[in-house]
mmCIF file of C-alpha atoms in Angstrom:
data_model
loop_
_atom_site.group_PDB
_atom_site.id
_atom_site.type_symbol
_atom_site.label_atom_id
_atom_site.label_comp_id
_atom_site.label_asym_id
_atom_site.label_seq_id
_atom_site.Cartn_x
_atom_site.Cartn_y
_atom_site.Cartn_z
ATOM 1 C CA MET W 21 94.956 113.162 58.320
ATOM 2 C CA THR W 22 96.967 115.268 60.721
ATOM 3 C CA THR W 23 99.131 113.219 62.857
ATOM 4 C CA ARG W 24 98.507 113.305 66.435
ATOM 5 C CA SER W 25 101.593 113.528 68.196
ATOM 6 C CA ALA W 26 103.086 115.979 71.208
ATOM 7 C CA SER W 27 106.272 116.735 72.926
ATOM 8 C CA VAL W 28 106.486 117.580 76.487
ATOM 9 C CA ALA W 29 109.581 118.413 78.648
ATOM 10 C CA ARG W 30 108.806 118.869 82.244
ATOM 11 C CA ASN W 31 111.812 119.830 84.834
ATOM 12 C CA THR W 32 111.991 119.729 88.752
ATOM 13 C CA LEU W 33 114.140 119.775 91.007
ATOM 14 C CA GLU W 34 113.261 116.125 92.042
ATOM 15 C CA THR W 35 113.054 115.174 87.786
ATOM 16 C CA GLN W 36 113.857 116.216 84.467
ATOM 17 C CA ILE W 37 111.497 114.113 81.921
ATOM 18 C CA GLU W 38 111.095 114.596 78.235
ATOM 19 C CA VAL W 39 108.182 112.728 76.564
ATOM 20 C CA SER W 40 107.158 112.426 72.738
ATOM 21 C CA ILE W 41 104.066 110.640 71.748
ATOM 22 C CA ASN W 42 102.341 109.769 68.385
ATOM 23 C CA LEU W 43 98.998 108.464 68.545
ATOM 24 C CA ASP W 44 98.820 107.187 65.072
ATOM 25 C CA GLY W 45 102.326 105.559 65.111
ATOM 26 C CA SER W 46 103.144 101.629 65.106
ATOM 27 C CA GLY W 47 104.194 100.906 68.229
ATOM 28 C CA GLN W 48 107.915 102.272 68.242
ATOM 29 C CA PHE W 49 109.603 102.011 72.122
ATOM 30 C CA ASN W 50 112.584 104.784 73.299
ATOM 31 C CA ALA W 51 113.561 104.750 76.807
ATOM 32 C CA GLU W 52 116.105 106.110 79.034
ATOM 33 C CA THR W 53 115.037 106.340 82.673
ATOM 34 C CA GLY W 54 116.968 104.426 84.784
ATOM 35 C CA VAL W 55 114.186 102.287 86.206
ATOM 36 C CA PRO W 56 114.387 98.887 83.717
ATOM 37 C CA PHE W 57 111.086 97.316 84.738
ATOM 38 C CA LEU W 58 109.284 100.567 84.648
ATOM 39 C CA ASP W 59 110.803 100.580 80.902
ATOM 40 C CA HIS W 60 109.351 97.230 80.072
ATOM 41 C CA MET W 61 105.887 98.620 81.088
ATOM 42 C CA MET W 62 105.855 101.700 79.525
ATOM 43 C CA ASP W 63 106.802 99.252 76.228
ATOM 44 C CA GLN W 64 104.009 97.341 76.825
ATOM 45 C CA ILE W 65 101.991 100.161 76.614
ATOM 46 C CA ALA W 66 103.435 101.496 73.142
ATOM 47 C CA ARG W 67 103.420 98.343 71.570
ATOM 48 C CA HIS W 68 99.830 97.134 72.595
ATOM 49 C CA GLY W 69 98.498 100.867 71.841
ATOM 50 C CA LEU W 70 100.227 100.861 68.628
ATOM 51 C CA PHE W 71 101.547 104.015 69.943
ATOM 52 C CA ASP W 72 105.315 105.594 69.186
ATOM 53 C CA LEU W 73 106.703 106.534 72.463
ATOM 54 C CA SER W 74 110.058 108.079 73.579
ATOM 55 C CA VAL W 75 110.897 108.711 77.132
ATOM 56 C CA LYS W 76 113.758 110.613 79.058
ATOM 57 C CA ALA W 77 113.922 110.584 82.375
ATOM 58 C CA ASN W 78 117.008 111.678 85.003
ATOM 59 C CA GLY W 79 115.702 111.792 88.340
ATOM 60 C CA ASP W 80 117.116 111.340 91.795
ATOM 61 C CA LEU W 81 117.165 107.791 91.703
ATOM 62 C CA HIS W 82 119.560 107.915 94.692
ATOM 63 C CA ILE W 83 116.758 108.534 97.058
ATOM 64 C CA ASP W 84 114.615 105.866 95.289
ATOM 65 C CA ALA W 85 112.497 105.441 92.377
ATOM 66 C CA HIS W 86 109.650 107.237 93.461
ATOM 67 C CA HIS W 87 109.690 110.606 92.231
ATOM 68 C CA THR W 88 111.036 109.457 88.474
ATOM 69 C CA VAL W 89 107.870 106.769 88.166
ATOM 70 C CA GLU W 90 105.395 109.182 89.065
ATOM 71 C CA ASP W 91 106.821 112.199 87.123
ATOM 72 C CA VAL W 92 106.980 110.149 84.141
ATOM 73 C CA GLY W 93 103.544 109.259 84.542
ATOM 74 C CA ILE W 94 102.435 112.729 84.943
ATOM 75 C CA THR W 95 104.587 113.697 81.621
ATOM 76 C CA ILE W 96 103.116 111.163 79.623
ATOM 77 C CA GLY W 97 99.568 112.269 80.423
ATOM 78 C CA GLN W 98 100.467 115.895 79.826
ATOM 79 C CA ALA W 99 101.653 114.602 76.077
ATOM 80 C CA LEU W 100 98.254 112.409 75.740
ATOM 81 C CA LYS W 101 96.377 115.259 76.506
ATOM 82 C CA LYS W 102 98.307 117.751 74.234
ATOM 83 C CA ALA W 103 98.357 114.822 71.237
ATOM 84 C CA LEU W 104 94.653 114.608 71.463
ATOM 85 C CA GLY W 105 93.671 118.040 70.520
ATOM 86 C CA ASP W 106 90.023 119.275 70.803
ATOM 87 C CA LYS W 107 89.143 115.159 70.999
ATOM 88 C CA LYS W 108 87.060 115.506 67.514
ATOM 89 C CA GLY W 109 86.062 112.267 66.464
ATOM 90 C CA VAL W 110 87.449 110.297 68.932
ATOM 91 C CA VAL W 111 85.621 106.904 69.989
ATOM 92 C CA ARG W 112 86.156 108.277 73.952
ATOM 93 C CA TYR W 113 85.936 105.119 76.050
ATOM 94 C CA GLY W 114 88.229 102.054 75.891
ATOM 95 C CA HIS W 115 88.416 98.908 77.661
ATOM 96 C CA ALA W 116 90.564 95.435 77.623
ATOM 97 C CA TYR W 117 90.729 91.998 79.000
ATOM 98 C CA VAL W 118 94.220 90.776 78.862
ATOM 99 C CA PRO W 119 95.341 87.480 80.358
ATOM 100 C CA LEU W 120 98.799 86.417 81.044
ATOM 101 C CA ASP W 121 99.281 82.905 82.446
ATOM 102 C CA GLU W 122 96.885 82.964 85.507
ATOM 103 C CA ALA W 123 97.233 86.357 85.860
ATOM 104 C CA LEU W 124 94.115 88.182 84.161
ATOM 105 C CA SER W 125 93.424 91.981 84.424
ATOM 106 C CA ARG W 126 90.475 94.638 83.224
ATOM 107 C CA VAL W 127 91.042 97.937 82.525
ATOM 108 C CA VAL W 128 88.476 100.476 81.291
ATOM 109 C CA LEU W 129 89.012 104.297 80.520
ATOM 110 C CA ASP W 130 87.050 107.247 79.465
ATOM 111 C CA LEU W 131 88.186 110.227 77.941
ATOM 112 C CA SER W 132 86.239 112.583 79.842
ATOM 113 C CA GLY W 133 88.222 115.135 80.851
ATOM 114 C CA ARG W 134 87.942 114.458 84.263
ATOM 115 C CA PRO W 135 90.892 112.761 85.992
ATOM 116 C CA GLY W 136 89.941 109.592 88.319
ATOM 117 C CA LEU W 137 91.585 106.400 89.099
ATOM 118 C CA GLU W 138 89.967 103.326 90.549
ATOM 119 C CA PHE W 139 92.820 100.835 91.284
ATOM 120 C CA ASP W 140 91.774 97.417 92.473
ATOM 121 C CA VAL W 141 94.967 95.465 92.302
ATOM 122 C CA THR W 142 96.572 93.052 95.295
ATOM 123 C CA PHE W 143 100.239 92.107 94.445
ATOM 124 C CA THR W 144 101.710 88.608 95.884
ATOM 125 C CA ARG W 145 104.701 90.923 96.808
ATOM 126 C CA ASP W 146 106.445 94.096 97.673
ATOM 127 C CA LYS W 147 108.911 94.446 94.605
ATOM 128 C CA ILE W 148 109.234 92.747 91.368
ATOM 129 C CA GLY W 149 113.236 92.877 91.116
ATOM 130 C CA GLU W 150 113.713 95.840 92.302
ATOM 131 C CA PHE W 151 111.037 97.633 91.630
ATOM 132 C CA ASP W 152 108.661 98.687 94.364
ATOM 133 C CA VAL W 153 104.877 98.092 93.288
ATOM 134 C CA ASP W 154 103.151 100.534 94.999
ATOM 135 C CA LEU W 155 104.560 103.003 92.187
ATOM 136 C CA PHE W 156 102.269 101.663 89.770
ATOM 137 C CA TYR W 157 99.757 103.179 91.454
ATOM 138 C CA GLU W 158 101.673 106.736 91.543
ATOM 139 C CA PHE W 159 102.457 106.142 88.012
ATOM 140 C CA PHE W 160 98.707 106.043 86.919
ATOM 141 C CA GLN W 161 97.644 108.566 89.099
ATOM 142 C CA GLY W 162 100.225 111.052 88.187
ATOM 143 C CA LEU W 163 98.665 110.048 84.351
ATOM 144 C CA VAL W 164 95.204 110.515 85.096
ATOM 145 C CA ASN W 165 95.361 113.521 86.555
ATOM 146 C CA HIS W 166 97.235 115.193 83.789
ATOM 147 C CA ALA W 167 95.697 113.339 80.742
ATOM 148 C CA GLY W 168 91.958 114.460 82.364
ATOM 149 C CA MET W 169 90.998 110.293 82.321
ATOM 150 C CA THR W 170 88.758 108.368 84.034
ATOM 151 C CA LEU W 171 90.561 105.030 84.433
ATOM 152 C CA HIS W 172 89.305 101.388 86.267
ATOM 153 C CA ILE W 173 92.177 98.863 86.617
ATOM 154 C CA ASP W 174 91.283 95.752 87.915
ATOM 155 C CA ASN W 175 93.530 92.192 88.429
ATOM 156 C CA LEU W 176 90.726 89.781 88.538
ATOM 157 C CA LYS W 177 93.206 86.689 88.824
ATOM 158 C CA GLY W 178 97.025 86.454 89.287
ATOM 159 C CA ARG W 179 99.694 84.599 91.546
ATOM 160 C CA ASN W 180 102.573 86.163 89.728
ATOM 161 C CA ALA W 181 103.606 89.583 90.578
ATOM 162 C CA HIS W 182 105.109 90.039 87.256
ATOM 163 C CA HIS W 183 102.556 88.458 85.218
ATOM 164 C CA ILE W 184 100.068 90.949 87.142
ATOM 165 C CA ALA W 185 101.562 94.180 86.164
ATOM 166 C CA GLU W 186 102.086 92.948 82.465
ATOM 167 C CA THR W 187 98.368 92.169 82.275
ATOM 168 C CA ILE W 188 97.493 95.576 83.566
ATOM 169 C CA PHE W 189 99.648 97.762 81.040
ATOM 170 C CA LYS W 190 99.222 95.338 78.099
ATOM 171 C CA ALA W 191 95.190 96.138 78.711
ATOM 172 C CA PHE W 192 96.075 99.951 78.997
ATOM 173 C CA GLY W 193 97.664 100.131 76.224
ATOM 174 C CA ARG W 194 94.558 98.224 74.094
ATOM 175 C CA ALA W 195 91.988 100.031 76.024
ATOM 176 C CA LEU W 196 94.035 103.325 75.149
ATOM 177 C CA ARG W 197 94.004 102.730 71.576
ATOM 178 C CA MET W 198 90.425 101.940 71.653
ATOM 179 C CA ALA W 199 89.500 105.172 73.223
ATOM 180 C CA VAL W 200 91.864 107.638 70.807
ATOM 181 C CA SER W 201 90.997 105.766 67.787
ATOM 182 C CA LEU W 202 89.021 107.951 65.751
ATOM 183 C CA ASP W 203 85.039 106.964 64.689
ATOM 184 C CA GLN W 204 84.691 107.673 61.279
ATOM 185 C CA ARG W 205 81.007 108.469 61.484
ATOM 186 C CA ALA W 206 81.511 111.267 63.777
ATOM 187 C CA LEU W 207 85.298 112.682 62.674
ATOM 188 C CA GLU W 208 83.487 116.214 63.730
ATOM 189 C CA GLN W 209 82.328 115.653 66.450
ATOM 190 C CA LEU W 210 82.907 115.268 70.350
ATOM 191 C CA PRO W 211 81.416 112.559 71.776
ATOM 192 C CA SER W 212 79.779 114.363 74.511
ATOM 193 C CA THR W 213 75.894 115.684 74.877
ATOM 194 C CA LYS W 214 77.796 118.751 76.899
ATOM 195 C CA GLY W 215 79.595 120.017 73.902
ATOM 196 C CA ALA W 216 82.733 119.660 75.774
ATOM 197 C CA LEU W 217 85.352 117.178 77.095
#
């Protein structure tokens, strides 16, 4: 089987991002973004998705983390789309429920080629450490726009903002792992009656 991997570099006046992903990896993660909580959350994606993921970012953190977080999401989306190639044989859909103590989140996604994000999450505070929780939406919006993915994220229960965030990212990793998995019964087929994704 050909390894499904890709590397993407994205450079703007605000950020310089490099992402490498291997969809058939073992959960290895490496990051240098300057945003520690984002790195912690992306580690959950890699570990629970069994993706090898490397992210390097140099952004205008002297302003705030917004551009860096959003652009990392964009670049991961670009790398994911490139690694998936023509999408033949993939399961296409994925879902996961993940609890962490009192928190419970559900993530459902479709590698449809149509970007769309439904993000039903209410955090109990504005920041987790120094991290602005509004940036989670920006991360996933950038990712779905450039991966061509429909993504529904619902936090069903939770009081602790850190727990809520962690359940979201773990569930996303597990749902994505399911969606990109190869269906052994349909390796040469696209999972669509349209003939295109």
